[in-house]
Amino acid sequence: MSLEVVDIHVFYGDSYILQGISLEVREGEIVCLLGRNGAGKTTTLRGIVGYAPPRRGEIRFRGKVISGRQVHEIVRAGIGYVPEDRRIFPGLTVEENLEVAVLPERPGRKPWTPERIFEEFPLLERLRKKRGGELSGGEQQLLAIARALVGNPALLLLDEPCEGLAPVVVEFLGEVISGLKSEMPILLAEQNARFALSVADRGYVIEKGRVQCEGPVERLREDREVQDRYLAV
Ligand code: ATP
């Protein structure tokens, strides 16, 4: 098991946002979190990585309790986080954006170095000397993912990687994300249910800070409510 989130409750001030979320991510799988704007997807990821620590409940990563620990400790423990707004350093080049994010490699795994990134993603190789601020949205998203990868994570959290991107870019990112599955499990928060269900193995639908339903993507795709709410054209 990679990640176990057990009944977490998260507040922002007096606002009761996550009202008991439980989920699991196993080794070798991509899991998606679906839900409308404001449902609590981002807060779930922020809860896991420590920016929105749960007031109740427990989070275990590879068998160890991580809830209550600091963000930098959780990242060092092996959780890579790509936030919704990407947080690329606009004044640094692509290469520099990667260099500042390198963390020690993980024993038994092929390390992610900036050089490996350039080999696996020729698009970033071509942009190597460009500044982050000069990149397109899709290029920035790829760089944000690459920056998490050089941290050599054992689990990757992606928050709405496709937001605001053109369909062909979304398709490209889908291939990138699917290609990473053999390297580490992924938890993907997405409003774009069609996209999420096409890359993930299992999913959770979140509504008002609770898990509404869950299951393999094949089953979610067949679910009447999921179809009406999230897949209707
Ligand atoms: P989105 O697609 O907009 O990211 P989401 O499903 O990820 O949606 P969250 O961002 O987790 O939803 O937000 C859940 C709820 O928490 C919303 O009602 C939002 O208004 C509220 N919220 C989010 N951040 C804060 C904050 N910093 N302070 C107070 N309330 C917040």
GROMACS .gro file of C-alpha atoms and ligand atoms in nm, residues 12-13 15 17-18 35-44 46 84 159-160 163 189 191 206, ligand 1:
model
   54
   12TYR     CA    1  -1.018   2.635   0.721
   13GLY     CA    2  -1.079   2.856   1.023
   15SER     CA    3  -1.526   2.628   0.786
   17ILE     CA    4  -1.426   2.151   0.464
   18LEU     CA    5  -1.333   1.780   0.466
   35GLY     CA    6  -1.583   1.635  -0.803
   36ARG     CA    7  -1.709   1.976  -0.887
   37ASN     CA    8  -1.545   2.305  -0.813
   38GLY     CA    9  -1.523   2.346  -0.437
   39ALA     CA   10  -1.595   1.981  -0.358
   40GLY     CA   11  -1.273   1.941  -0.163
   41LYS     CA   12  -1.030   1.781  -0.410
   42THR     CA   13  -0.756   2.038  -0.362
   43THR     CA   14  -0.805   2.038   0.013
   44THR     CA   15  -0.763   1.660   0.017
   46ARG     CA   16  -0.324   1.977   0.066
   84GLU     CA   17  -0.301   2.353  -0.930
  159ASP     CA   18  -0.389   1.880  -0.890
  160GLU     CA   19  -0.588   1.953  -1.206
  163GLU     CA   20  -0.697   2.298  -1.631
  189ALA     CA   21  -0.749   1.547  -0.870
  191GLN     CA   22  -1.265   1.829  -1.268
  206ILE     CA   23  -1.604   1.382  -0.369
  234ATP     P1   24  -1.131   2.348  -0.715
  234ATP     O1   25  -1.155   2.278  -0.842
  234ATP     O2   26  -1.186   2.486  -0.712
  234ATP     O3   27  -0.992   2.340  -0.666
  234ATP     P2   28  -1.187   2.163  -0.510
  234ATP     O4   29  -1.277   2.046  -0.519
  234ATP     O5   30  -1.043   2.135  -0.521
  234ATP     O6   31  -1.226   2.269  -0.615
  234ATP     P3   32  -1.125   2.294  -0.265
  234ATP     O7   33  -1.033   2.390  -0.330
  234ATP     O8   34  -1.067   2.183  -0.189
  234ATP     O9   35  -1.222   2.233  -0.374
  234ATP    O10   36  -1.225   2.376  -0.175
  234ATP     C1   37  -1.320   2.316  -0.089
  234ATP     C2   38  -1.392   2.424  -0.011
  234ATP    O11   39  -1.300   2.490   0.075
  234ATP     C3   40  -1.456   2.531  -0.096
  234ATP    O12   41  -1.580   2.561  -0.040
  234ATP     C4   42  -1.362   2.650  -0.083
  234ATP    O13   43  -1.433   2.769  -0.092
  234ATP     C5   44  -1.306   2.630   0.056
  234ATP     N1   45  -1.170   2.683   0.070
  234ATP     C6   46  -1.064   2.650  -0.004
  234ATP     N2   47  -0.952   2.712   0.036
  234ATP     C7   48  -0.988   2.788   0.141
  234ATP     C8   49  -0.918   2.878   0.230
  234ATP     N3   50  -0.786   2.900   0.218
  234ATP     N4   51  -0.990   2.939   0.328
  234ATP     C9   52  -1.123   2.916   0.343
  234ATP     N5   53  -1.194   2.832   0.263
  234ATP    C10   54  -1.128   2.769   0.165
   0.00000   0.00000   0.00000
